[in-house]
Amino acid sequence: MARINLNKLDPQFKHRVADQPGGEGLKACFLCKACTAACPIQPLDKRYDPRKIIRMVLLGMKDEVLKSDFIWLCSSCYGCQEVCPQNVRFTEVMYAIKNLAAQEACMPPGLTAQRSLLRKHGRLYEVGEFENDKRFKLGLPPIVEHPEDYEKLLPDRPTGV
Amino acid sequence: MNSKIGKNLLKNMKKDVLIIGGGITGLSLCWELACLGIESILVEKAPYLGGHVSQFACKATQTCQRCGACVLEDYLSKLSNTGLFELHLNSTIGSFSQIGKKFSSVVSHKRSQIINERCDDCNLCSKVCPVEGALVRPSFDSKLYISNEKCLNSIGIHCEACAQICPQGAIEFGEKTKEIQIEASAVAICTGFTPFDATKKARFGYQRIPGVLTTLELDSLLRTGNFEPAAFADGLKSVAFIQCVGSRDPKLGANYCSRICCGVSIRLARLLKNRYPEIRLSIFYMDIQTFEREFDKTLDQAQNEITFIRAIPSEIRASENNRPEVIYNGDDDLKQITPFDLVILSVGIAPRDPDLPKSFPVLWQNRDGFIGADENDVTAGHPGVFVAGAAQGPKSIADCISQSILAASRIKEYLDRAKMGEKL
């Protein structure tokens, strides 16, 4: 494993994560590894290890966490949260971390593309003539896109800051 | 000792101290008080003395492992030679009142339904009994007792299965509850704990997957000599212990360390290793807590015999051939699914409802549900009421006894001051 440069650690990072909604339980972790054992992603990609992510956050490895691509691998299955004896609610902690990453403009390209789709169409999949024709034949009402709300929710700059 | 029970029934008794609970704390307190010349009345709900400790096996390997289980027999034999206490088995505190500095209480006594002299220990009754655990054998050399907590008759359902099959006619029903009036100057609550209910940790498959037991069950099997490795299809080759089941688990309302389970598991594992050297032993833990004196030496020795795995499993499931499989994340960050012949859940200590009448002075509960006492002390906030042992919080046998010694000196102090008429 790469060396950790103590000078680059951010001692405030854990507090920032813990202050986010859902991040509250972060500091209660005992490192018992029940979450990692329950995680379906960890066997596929060892970089995504709930226990290690918590350790990294507690150490203050802000850049290594927020700028990584592995934090986006969480499948939100809530398995970790289910087995945690300490009520850490790790899936919620992951949302807190991902929100912080978005604020720091550390979103992966895929998510940025999804964001612009939402802004443009108000939904992740564009509905065009073809789909509405099919719906008409099946006797279903047409779908009208309402991107207006999303324009308000997702401002122009892709970072959201 | 049992012969003493019948003598003073229905007699108004005056003694110095009423001890509620006949486990290791109650017994050692009784003995300490007797040493100070203070008379006491011991009230025990079960039909036998010793509480949980009476189910524990001696865990000596080549040398003594200092588990403390044998201390119970010491106290029983010491107490049987002293006349300074009255014993009431099968009894509960019925009502309670306080007049000045005197406590008076009615103890209701249920008659033990197997008559010891007639019983020839054929064990037929326990074979026909519909309720598991209603007929108990506290130790392998004792006779059977009917547990008044579990017997159907005690909860109002008529059942005479055991009485009908008994060839000696040793089982009798229909005895009415007898009540005894008691007066005492002080009360000591030694009601102990209840083991954590492992079914609450549903992912560990207790009572669902064969081969998943609790430490208490294994201890009891070893004590009674019913532990049979040969009963396993391919023999007993691997045993896993899982720590912190019902301890350090705020999700299940147990946000505390039970203090004894690491010691219990390590001693049991070493005992198994000593008896069956070919067994592969693993202990899954999050951190080993060594509260006991010089326990680090035992831990050092244990590390040569047992694999310590620093991981709590996420799940225990049944394999295809119905053996328990432990799913955990190993030291090399790989997800492991390892089958074991036997998985022992190291259950924690949970608070027990002392089952006292409503007229009893209200005891405060601490955050975890144990009876609150002043810190490092045995006083419970009411003059004359004392709390000792595991009723206060998780404690080992040695801790319970040292607290009894403290309680005895506090009670002596209290009684002396009360006698001199001091304001309390």
Coordinates of C-alpha atoms in Angstrom, one line a residue:
Chain A
M1 CA 0.0 0.0 0.0
A2 CA 1.1 3.5 -0.8
R3 CA 2.6 5.6 2.0
I4 CA 0.3 8.1 3.7
N5 CA 1.7 11.6 3.8
L6 CA 0.6 13.0 7.2
N7 CA 1.0 16.6 6.0
K8 CA -1.6 16.1 3.4
L9 CA -4.2 14.8 5.8
D10 CA -7.2 17.0 6.5
P11 CA -8.1 16.7 10.2
Q12 CA -11.5 18.4 9.6
F13 CA -12.6 16.0 6.9
K14 CA -14.2 13.4 9.3
H15 CA -16.2 16.2 11.0
R16 CA -17.4 17.5 7.6
V17 CA -18.6 14.0 6.7
A18 CA -20.2 13.4 10.1
D19 CA -22.0 16.7 9.8
Q20 CA -23.7 15.7 6.6
P21 CA -27.2 14.0 7.0
G22 CA -26.6 10.3 7.4
G23 CA -22.9 10.7 8.3
E24 CA -23.6 11.0 12.0
G25 CA -22.6 7.4 13.0
L26 CA -19.2 7.5 11.3
K27 CA -17.1 7.9 14.4
A28 CA -18.8 5.0 16.2
C29 CA -17.1 2.4 14.0
F30 CA -15.2 -0.4 15.8
L31 CA -13.7 -1.8 12.6
C32 CA -15.3 -5.2 13.1
K33 CA -15.4 -5.9 9.4
A34 CA -19.0 -7.1 9.4
C35 CA -19.9 -4.5 6.7
T36 CA -17.1 -5.6 4.4
A37 CA -18.1 -9.3 4.8
A38 CA -21.7 -8.3 3.8
C39 CA -20.7 -6.1 0.9
P40 CA -21.3 -7.5 -2.6
I41 CA -18.9 -5.0 -4.3
Q42 CA -15.8 -5.6 -2.2
P43 CA -15.1 -9.1 -3.6
L44 CA -15.2 -7.6 -7.1
D45 CA -13.1 -4.5 -6.4
K46 CA -11.0 -4.5 -3.3
R47 CA -10.6 -0.8 -3.4
Y48 CA -14.2 -0.5 -2.4
D49 CA -13.9 -1.7 1.2
P50 CA -16.4 -0.1 3.7
R51 CA -14.1 -0.6 6.6
K52 CA -11.1 1.0 4.8
I53 CA -13.2 3.9 3.5
I54 CA -14.2 4.7 7.1
R55 CA -10.6 4.4 8.2
M56 CA -9.6 6.8 5.4
V57 CA -12.2 9.3 6.3
L58 CA -11.3 9.2 10.0
L59 CA -7.6 9.6 9.1
G60 CA -8.5 12.7 7.0
M61 CA -7.5 11.3 3.6
K62 CA -9.8 13.8 1.9
D63 CA -8.3 13.8 -1.6
E64 CA -7.8 10.0 -1.8
V65 CA -11.5 9.6 -0.9
L66 CA -13.3 12.4 -2.7
K67 CA -11.2 12.2 -5.9
S68 CA -11.3 8.4 -6.2
D69 CA -13.6 6.6 -8.6
F70 CA -14.3 3.7 -6.2
I71 CA -16.7 5.7 -3.9
W72 CA -19.1 5.6 -6.8
L73 CA -19.2 1.8 -6.9
C74 CA -21.6 1.5 -3.9
S75 CA -24.7 -0.4 -5.0
S76 CA -26.8 1.0 -2.2
C77 CA -27.9 -2.5 -1.2
Y78 CA -27.8 -1.5 2.5
G79 CA -26.2 -4.8 3.4
C80 CA -23.5 -3.1 5.4
Q81 CA -26.0 -1.0 7.3
E82 CA -28.0 -4.1 8.1
V83 CA -25.1 -6.0 9.8
C84 CA -23.4 -3.1 11.6
P85 CA -23.7 -3.6 15.3
Q86 CA -22.7 0.0 16.0
N87 CA -25.4 1.6 13.9
V88 CA -22.9 3.4 11.6
R89 CA -25.4 3.4 8.7
F90 CA -22.6 3.1 6.2
T91 CA -24.8 3.4 3.1
E92 CA -25.9 6.8 4.4
V93 CA -22.2 7.6 5.1
M94 CA -21.5 6.8 1.4
Y95 CA -24.2 9.2 0.3
A96 CA -22.7 11.9 2.6
I97 CA -19.3 11.3 1.0
K98 CA -20.7 11.4 -2.5
N99 CA -22.5 14.6 -1.8
L100 CA -19.2 16.1 -0.6
A101 CA -17.5 14.8 -3.7
A102 CA -20.1 16.4 -5.9
Q103 CA -19.7 19.7 -4.0
E104 CA -15.9 19.5 -4.6
A105 CA -16.5 18.8 -8.3
C106 CA -15.2 15.3 -8.1
M107 CA -18.0 13.6 -10.1
P108 CA -17.2 10.9 -12.5
P109 CA -18.0 11.6 -16.2
G110 CA -21.0 9.2 -16.3
L111 CA -22.8 11.0 -13.5
T112 CA -22.1 14.4 -15.2
A113 CA -23.7 13.0 -18.3
Q114 CA -26.7 11.8 -16.3
R115 CA -27.0 15.2 -14.7
S116 CA -27.2 17.0 -18.1
L117 CA -29.8 14.5 -19.3
L118 CA -31.9 15.2 -16.2
R119 CA -31.5 18.9 -16.9
K120 CA -32.4 18.6 -20.5
H121 CA -35.3 16.1 -20.3
G122 CA -36.4 15.9 -16.7
R123 CA -35.7 12.2 -16.8
L124 CA -32.8 9.9 -17.4
Y125 CA -34.1 8.5 -20.7
E126 CA -35.3 10.7 -23.4
V127 CA -38.9 10.2 -24.6
G128 CA -39.4 11.0 -28.2
E129 CA -41.9 10.5 -31.0
F130 CA -41.1 6.8 -31.3
E131 CA -42.0 5.9 -27.7
N132 CA -45.1 8.1 -27.7
D133 CA -46.3 6.5 -30.9
K134 CA -46.0 3.0 -29.4
R135 CA -47.8 4.2 -26.3
F136 CA -50.6 5.7 -28.4
K137 CA -51.1 2.3 -30.2
L138 CA -51.3 0.6 -26.8
G139 CA -53.9 3.1 -25.7
L140 CA -51.6 4.9 -23.2
P141 CA -51.4 8.6 -22.7
P142 CA -48.3 10.3 -24.1
I143 CA -45.4 11.3 -21.8
V144 CA -44.6 15.0 -21.7
E145 CA -41.1 15.9 -20.5
H146 CA -41.0 18.5 -17.7
P147 CA -37.3 19.6 -17.4
E148 CA -38.3 22.9 -15.8
D149 CA -38.1 21.7 -12.2
Y150 CA -34.7 20.1 -12.8
E151 CA -33.3 23.3 -14.2
K152 CA -34.0 24.9 -10.9
L153 CA -32.7 22.0 -8.9
L154 CA -29.5 21.6 -11.0
P155 CA -28.0 25.0 -11.8
D156 CA -25.8 25.7 -14.8
R157 CA -22.5 24.8 -13.3
P158 CA -21.9 21.1 -13.2
T159 CA -20.4 21.2 -9.7
G160 CA -23.5 22.4 -7.8
V161 CA -21.4 24.7 -5.6
Chain B
M1 CA -29.1 -28.1 53.4
N2 CA -32.4 -29.1 51.9
S3 CA -33.5 -30.6 55.1
K4 CA -33.5 -27.1 56.6
I5 CA -36.2 -25.8 54.3
G6 CA -39.1 -27.4 55.9
K7 CA -38.4 -26.5 59.5
N8 CA -39.4 -22.9 59.7
L9 CA -42.3 -22.8 57.3
L10 CA -45.1 -20.5 58.3
K11 CA -43.1 -19.1 61.1
N12 CA -42.6 -15.4 61.4
M13 CA -38.9 -15.0 61.0
K14 CA -36.7 -12.1 62.0
K15 CA -33.2 -12.0 60.6
D16 CA -30.8 -9.2 59.8
V17 CA -30.6 -9.4 56.0
L18 CA -32.8 -10.6 53.3
I19 CA -30.8 -11.8 50.3
I20 CA -32.7 -12.1 47.0
G21 CA -31.0 -14.5 44.7
G22 CA -29.0 -17.6 45.4
G23 CA -26.4 -17.4 42.7
I24 CA -22.7 -17.0 43.3
T25 CA -23.2 -13.4 44.5
G26 CA -26.0 -14.3 46.9
L27 CA -24.1 -17.3 48.3
S28 CA -20.9 -15.5 48.8
L29 CA -22.6 -12.6 50.4
C30 CA -24.4 -15.0 52.7
W31 CA -21.1 -16.6 53.7
E32 CA -19.4 -13.2 54.2
L33 CA -22.2 -12.1 56.4
A34 CA -22.1 -15.3 58.3
C35 CA -18.4 -14.7 58.9
L36 CA -19.3 -11.3 60.4
G37 CA -21.9 -13.0 62.6
I38 CA -24.9 -11.6 60.7
E39 CA -27.9 -13.8 60.1
S40 CA -29.5 -13.8 56.7
I41 CA -32.4 -15.3 54.8
L42 CA -31.6 -16.4 51.3
V43 CA -34.5 -16.5 48.8
E44 CA -34.0 -18.3 45.5
K45 CA -36.5 -18.6 42.7
A46 CA -35.1 -21.8 41.2
P47 CA -35.3 -25.2 42.9
Y48 CA -31.5 -25.3 43.3
L49 CA -28.7 -23.0 44.3
G50 CA -25.9 -21.6 42.3
G51 CA -27.7 -19.9 39.4
H52 CA -25.7 -19.8 36.2
V53 CA -22.5 -20.9 37.8
S54 CA -24.0 -24.3 38.6
Q55 CA -24.1 -24.9 34.8
F56 CA -20.4 -24.1 34.2
A57 CA -17.8 -26.8 33.6
C58 CA -14.4 -26.9 35.1
K59 CA -12.1 -25.7 32.3
A60 CA -8.8 -27.0 33.6
T61 CA -6.5 -28.3 30.9
Q62 CA -3.1 -29.6 32.2
T63 CA -3.3 -26.7 34.6
C64 CA -6.1 -24.7 36.2
Q65 CA -7.4 -22.0 33.9
R66 CA -8.8 -20.1 36.8
C67 CA -12.4 -19.9 35.4
G68 CA -13.8 -19.8 38.9
A69 CA -16.6 -22.4 38.4
C70 CA -15.4 -24.6 41.3
V71 CA -15.8 -21.7 43.7
L72 CA -19.5 -22.5 43.9
E73 CA -19.0 -25.9 45.4
D74 CA -16.6 -24.3 48.0
Y75 CA -19.3 -21.9 49.0
L76 CA -22.0 -24.5 49.2
S77 CA -19.9 -26.8 51.4
K78 CA -18.8 -23.9 53.6
L79 CA -22.4 -22.7 54.0
S80 CA -23.7 -26.1 54.8
N81 CA -21.7 -26.0 58.0
T82 CA -23.0 -22.7 59.2
G83 CA -26.3 -22.2 60.9
L84 CA -26.5 -18.5 60.4
F85 CA -28.9 -18.5 57.5
E86 CA -32.3 -19.7 56.3
L87 CA -32.7 -21.0 52.8
H88 CA -35.9 -20.8 50.8
L89 CA -35.7 -22.4 47.4
N90 CA -38.5 -22.3 44.9
S91 CA -39.5 -19.0 46.4
T92 CA -40.3 -15.5 45.3
I93 CA -40.8 -12.2 47.1
G94 CA -44.6 -11.9 47.2
S95 CA -45.1 -8.5 48.9
F96 CA -42.9 -6.0 50.6
S97 CA -43.3 -3.2 53.1
Q98 CA -41.1 -1.0 55.1
I99 CA -41.9 0.3 58.6
G100 CA -39.2 2.5 60.0
K101 CA -35.9 0.8 59.5
K102 CA -37.5 -2.7 59.3
F103 CA -38.4 -4.4 56.0
S104 CA -41.1 -7.0 56.1
S105 CA -41.9 -9.3 53.3
V106 CA -43.9 -12.3 52.4
V107 CA -42.0 -15.0 50.6
S108 CA -44.2 -17.4 48.7
H109 CA -42.8 -20.8 48.5
K110 CA -43.7 -23.3 45.9
R111 CA -43.1 -26.9 46.9
S112 CA -40.6 -28.7 44.9
Q113 CA -42.5 -31.4 43.2
I114 CA -40.1 -34.2 42.9
I115 CA -39.6 -35.8 46.3
N116 CA -35.8 -36.4 46.5
E117 CA -36.0 -39.5 48.7
R118 CA -38.3 -41.4 46.4
C119 CA -36.7 -40.4 43.1
D120 CA -34.4 -43.1 41.7
D121 CA -33.2 -40.9 38.8
C122 CA -34.6 -43.1 36.0
N123 CA -35.0 -39.9 33.8
L124 CA -38.4 -41.1 32.4
C125 CA -40.1 -37.9 33.4
S126 CA -37.8 -35.7 31.4
K127 CA -38.5 -37.9 28.4
V128 CA -42.3 -37.3 28.5
C129 CA -42.2 -33.7 29.6
P130 CA -43.7 -31.5 26.8
V131 CA -41.7 -28.4 27.8
E132 CA -38.0 -28.2 27.2
G133 CA -36.2 -27.1 30.3
A134 CA -39.0 -27.7 32.7
L135 CA -37.1 -30.6 34.3
V136 CA -33.6 -29.4 35.1
R137 CA -30.5 -31.1 36.4
P138 CA -28.3 -28.3 37.7
S139 CA -25.2 -30.5 37.8
F140 CA -24.4 -34.0 36.6
D141 CA -24.4 -35.5 40.1
S142 CA -27.6 -33.9 41.3
K143 CA -31.2 -35.2 40.8
L144 CA -33.8 -33.7 38.6
Y145 CA -35.9 -30.7 39.7
I146 CA -39.1 -29.2 38.3
S147 CA -38.5 -25.6 37.3
N148 CA -41.5 -23.7 38.5
E149 CA -40.9 -21.0 35.9
K150 CA -41.4 -23.4 33.0
C151 CA -43.7 -26.2 34.2
L152 CA -47.1 -26.0 32.6
N153 CA -48.9 -26.4 35.9
S154 CA -47.2 -23.2 37.2
I155 CA -48.7 -21.2 34.4
G156 CA -52.1 -22.6 34.9
I157 CA -52.1 -25.5 32.3
H158 CA -53.0 -28.9 33.7
C159 CA -50.4 -31.5 32.8
E160 CA -49.5 -34.6 34.7
A161 CA -47.4 -36.5 32.2
C162 CA -44.4 -36.9 34.5
A163 CA -46.4 -37.9 37.5
Q164 CA -48.2 -40.6 35.5
I165 CA -45.1 -42.2 34.2
C166 CA -43.0 -42.0 37.4
P167 CA -42.6 -45.6 38.6
Q168 CA -41.7 -44.4 42.1
G169 CA -44.6 -42.0 42.6
A170 CA -42.0 -39.3 43.4
I171 CA -43.8 -36.5 41.7
E172 CA -46.6 -34.7 43.5
F173 CA -48.8 -31.9 42.3
G174 CA -51.5 -29.9 44.0
E175 CA -49.4 -28.5 46.8
K176 CA -50.5 -25.1 47.6
T177 CA -48.2 -22.2 47.7
K178 CA -47.0 -21.5 51.2
E179 CA -46.3 -18.1 52.4
I180 CA -43.7 -17.1 55.0
Q181 CA -43.6 -13.8 56.8
I182 CA -40.1 -12.4 56.9
E183 CA -38.6 -9.4 58.7
A184 CA -35.2 -8.0 58.0
S185 CA -33.2 -4.9 58.6
A186 CA -31.5 -4.8 55.3
V187 CA -32.1 -6.2 51.8
A188 CA -29.5 -7.3 49.3
I189 CA -30.5 -7.8 45.7
C190 CA -28.3 -10.4 44.0
T191 CA -30.6 -11.3 41.1
G192 CA -27.8 -11.6 38.6
F193 CA -28.2 -11.5 34.8
T194 CA -29.9 -13.2 32.0
P195 CA -27.9 -14.4 29.0
F196 CA -28.4 -12.5 25.8
D197 CA -31.0 -14.1 23.6
A198 CA -29.0 -15.1 20.6
T199 CA -32.1 -15.5 18.4
K200 CA -32.2 -11.6 18.3
K201 CA -29.1 -11.8 16.2
A202 CA -31.0 -13.6 13.5
R203 CA -28.2 -13.5 11.0
F204 CA -26.2 -15.9 13.1
G205 CA -28.8 -18.6 12.7
Y206 CA -29.1 -19.6 16.3
Q207 CA -31.9 -22.2 16.7
R208 CA -32.2 -22.3 12.9
I209 CA -29.0 -23.9 11.8
P210 CA -27.8 -27.2 13.4
G211 CA -24.4 -26.8 15.0
V212 CA -24.9 -23.2 16.2
L213 CA -24.7 -23.2 20.0
T214 CA -24.1 -20.6 22.7
T215 CA -21.2 -20.6 25.1
L216 CA -23.6 -21.4 27.9
E217 CA -24.9 -24.4 26.1
L218 CA -21.4 -25.7 25.3
D219 CA -20.4 -25.1 28.9
S220 CA -23.4 -27.0 30.2
L221 CA -22.8 -29.9 27.8
L222 CA -19.2 -30.1 29.0
R223 CA -20.3 -30.0 32.6
T224 CA -22.9 -32.7 32.3
G225 CA -20.6 -34.9 30.1
N226 CA -23.1 -34.8 27.2
F227 CA -20.6 -33.3 24.7
E228 CA -20.1 -36.0 22.2
P229 CA -17.8 -35.2 19.2
A230 CA -18.6 -38.6 17.8
A231 CA -22.2 -37.4 17.1
F232 CA -20.9 -35.3 14.2
A233 CA -21.0 -37.1 10.9
D234 CA -17.3 -36.8 10.1
G235 CA -16.2 -36.2 13.6
L236 CA -15.6 -32.9 15.2
K237 CA -12.8 -31.2 13.2
S238 CA -13.4 -27.5 13.4
V239 CA -15.0 -25.2 15.9
A240 CA -15.5 -21.4 15.6
F241 CA -16.2 -19.0 18.4
I242 CA -17.9 -15.7 17.5
Q243 CA -17.4 -12.9 20.1
C244 CA -19.6 -9.9 21.0
V245 CA -22.9 -11.6 20.3
G246 CA -25.1 -9.2 22.3
S247 CA -22.3 -7.0 23.5
R248 CA -21.1 -3.7 22.1
D249 CA -24.2 -3.7 20.0
P250 CA -26.2 -0.6 20.4
K251 CA -28.5 -1.8 17.6
L252 CA -29.7 -4.5 19.9
G253 CA -29.7 -2.3 23.0
A254 CA -26.4 -3.7 24.4
N255 CA -24.0 -0.7 24.1
Y256 CA -21.6 -2.2 26.6
C257 CA -18.8 -4.8 26.9
S258 CA -20.0 -7.9 28.8
R259 CA -16.4 -8.3 30.1
I260 CA -16.5 -12.1 30.6
C261 CA -17.1 -13.5 27.1
C262 CA -13.5 -13.3 25.8
G263 CA -12.3 -15.2 28.8
V264 CA -15.1 -17.8 28.5
S265 CA -14.5 -18.4 24.8
I266 CA -10.7 -18.7 25.1
R267 CA -11.0 -21.0 28.1
L268 CA -13.6 -23.2 26.4
A269 CA -11.5 -23.3 23.2
R270 CA -8.4 -24.3 25.1
L271 CA -10.3 -27.0 27.0
L272 CA -11.6 -28.4 23.6
K273 CA -8.1 -28.3 22.2
N274 CA -6.8 -30.1 25.2
R275 CA -9.4 -32.9 25.0
Y276 CA -9.5 -33.2 21.2
P277 CA -6.1 -32.0 19.9
E278 CA -7.0 -32.5 16.3
I279 CA -9.7 -29.8 16.4
R280 CA -9.1 -26.6 14.4
L281 CA -10.2 -23.7 16.4
S282 CA -10.9 -20.1 15.3
I283 CA -12.1 -17.2 17.3
F284 CA -13.7 -14.3 15.4
Y285 CA -13.4 -11.1 17.4
M286 CA -13.3 -7.3 17.1
D287 CA -11.0 -6.8 20.0
I288 CA -10.0 -9.1 22.9
Q289 CA -10.8 -7.5 26.3
T290 CA -8.8 -8.9 29.1
F291 CA -10.3 -7.6 32.3
E292 CA -9.0 -10.4 34.5
R293 CA -5.7 -10.3 36.4
E294 CA -2.8 -11.7 34.4
F295 CA -5.1 -12.8 31.6
D296 CA -2.5 -11.8 29.0
K297 CA -0.5 -14.9 29.9
T298 CA -3.5 -17.1 29.1
L299 CA -4.0 -15.1 25.9
D300 CA -0.3 -15.7 24.9
Q301 CA -0.6 -19.4 25.4
A302 CA -3.9 -19.5 23.6
Q303 CA -2.4 -17.8 20.5
N304 CA -0.4 -21.0 19.8
E305 CA -3.5 -23.2 19.9
I306 CA -6.2 -21.0 18.4
T307 CA -6.5 -18.9 15.2
F308 CA -7.6 -15.5 16.1
I309 CA -9.4 -13.8 13.2
R310 CA -10.0 -10.1 13.6
A311 CA -13.4 -9.9 11.9
I312 CA -17.0 -10.2 12.9
P313 CA -18.9 -12.4 10.4
S314 CA -21.8 -10.8 8.5
E315 CA -23.8 -14.0 8.4
I316 CA -23.9 -17.7 9.3
R317 CA -25.8 -19.8 6.9
A318 CA -26.5 -23.5 6.4
S319 CA -24.3 -25.3 3.8
E320 CA -25.7 -27.9 1.4
N321 CA -25.0 -30.7 3.9
N322 CA -26.6 -28.6 6.7
R323 CA -23.4 -27.5 8.4
P324 CA -22.9 -23.9 9.5
E325 CA -20.9 -21.7 7.1
V326 CA -19.3 -18.5 8.4
I327 CA -19.1 -15.6 6.0
Y328 CA -16.4 -13.1 6.9
N329 CA -13.8 -10.9 5.4
G330 CA -10.4 -12.4 6.1
D331 CA -7.0 -10.9 7.0
D332 CA -6.1 -10.8 3.3
D333 CA -9.2 -8.7 2.4
L334 CA -10.8 -11.7 0.7
K335 CA -14.3 -12.7 1.3
Q336 CA -14.3 -16.1 3.0
I337 CA -17.0 -18.7 3.3
T338 CA -15.7 -21.3 5.7
P339 CA -17.7 -24.3 6.9
F340 CA -17.3 -25.4 10.6
D341 CA -18.7 -28.4 12.4
L342 CA -19.7 -26.3 15.4
V343 CA -20.1 -22.5 15.8
I344 CA -20.3 -21.2 19.3
L345 CA -21.8 -17.8 19.8
S346 CA -20.2 -16.0 22.7
V347 CA -23.3 -14.5 24.2
G348 CA -23.2 -11.4 26.4
I349 CA -24.7 -10.6 29.7
A350 CA -28.1 -8.9 29.5
P351 CA -30.0 -7.2 32.4
R352 CA -32.6 -9.3 34.2
D353 CA -35.8 -8.1 35.6
P354 CA -35.4 -8.7 39.3
D355 CA -39.1 -9.6 39.5
L356 CA -39.8 -7.6 42.7
P357 CA -43.2 -6.6 44.0
K358 CA -44.5 -3.1 43.2
S359 CA -44.3 -2.0 46.8
F360 CA -40.5 -2.5 46.7
P361 CA -38.6 0.8 46.8
V362 CA -38.1 1.9 43.2
L363 CA -34.7 1.1 41.9
W364 CA -33.2 3.2 39.2
Q365 CA -31.9 1.6 36.1
N366 CA -28.7 2.6 34.4
R367 CA -28.5 3.3 30.7
D368 CA -28.1 -0.4 29.8
G369 CA -31.0 -1.6 31.9
F370 CA -29.1 -3.0 34.9
I371 CA -30.0 -2.0 38.4
G372 CA -28.2 1.3 39.1
A373 CA -25.9 1.6 42.0
D374 CA -23.6 4.3 43.2
E375 CA -20.4 4.0 41.2
N376 CA -18.0 1.3 42.5
D377 CA -20.4 0.6 45.4
V378 CA -23.3 -1.5 46.3
T379 CA -25.7 1.0 47.8
A380 CA -28.8 1.5 45.7
G381 CA -30.0 4.9 46.8
H382 CA -32.4 3.7 49.6
P383 CA -31.0 3.2 53.1
G384 CA -30.8 -0.5 53.8
V385 CA -31.1 -1.6 50.2
F386 CA -28.0 -3.0 48.5
V387 CA -27.3 -4.3 45.0
A388 CA -24.4 -6.6 44.3
G389 CA -23.1 -8.8 41.5
A390 CA -24.2 -9.1 37.9
A391 CA -27.5 -7.4 38.7
Q392 CA -25.5 -4.2 38.6
G393 CA -23.8 -4.9 35.3
P394 CA -21.6 -7.5 33.6
K395 CA -19.3 -9.2 36.1
S396 CA -17.1 -12.2 36.3
I397 CA -17.4 -14.7 39.1
A398 CA -14.4 -13.1 40.8
D399 CA -15.8 -9.6 40.5
C400 CA -19.2 -10.9 41.9
I401 CA -17.5 -12.3 44.9
S402 CA -15.3 -9.3 45.6
Q403 CA -18.5 -7.2 45.4
S404 CA -20.2 -9.5 47.9
I405 CA -17.3 -8.9 50.3
L406 CA -17.8 -5.1 49.8
A407 CA -21.6 -5.5 50.3
A408 CA -21.1 -7.5 53.5
S409 CA -18.9 -4.8 55.0
R410 CA -21.3 -2.1 53.9
I411 CA -24.3 -4.0 55.4
K412 CA -22.4 -4.6 58.6
E413 CA -21.6 -0.8 58.8
Y414 CA -25.3 -0.1 58.1
L415 CA -26.6 -2.5 60.7
D416 CA -24.2 -1.2 63.4
R417 CA -25.3 2.3 62.7
A418 CA -28.9 1.4 62.7
K419 CA -28.5 -0.4 66.1
M420 CA -26.9 2.6 67.6
G421 CA -29.9 4.6 66.5
E422 CA -28.0 6.9 64.2
K423 CA -29.9 8.8 61.6
L424 CA -29.4 7.2 58.3

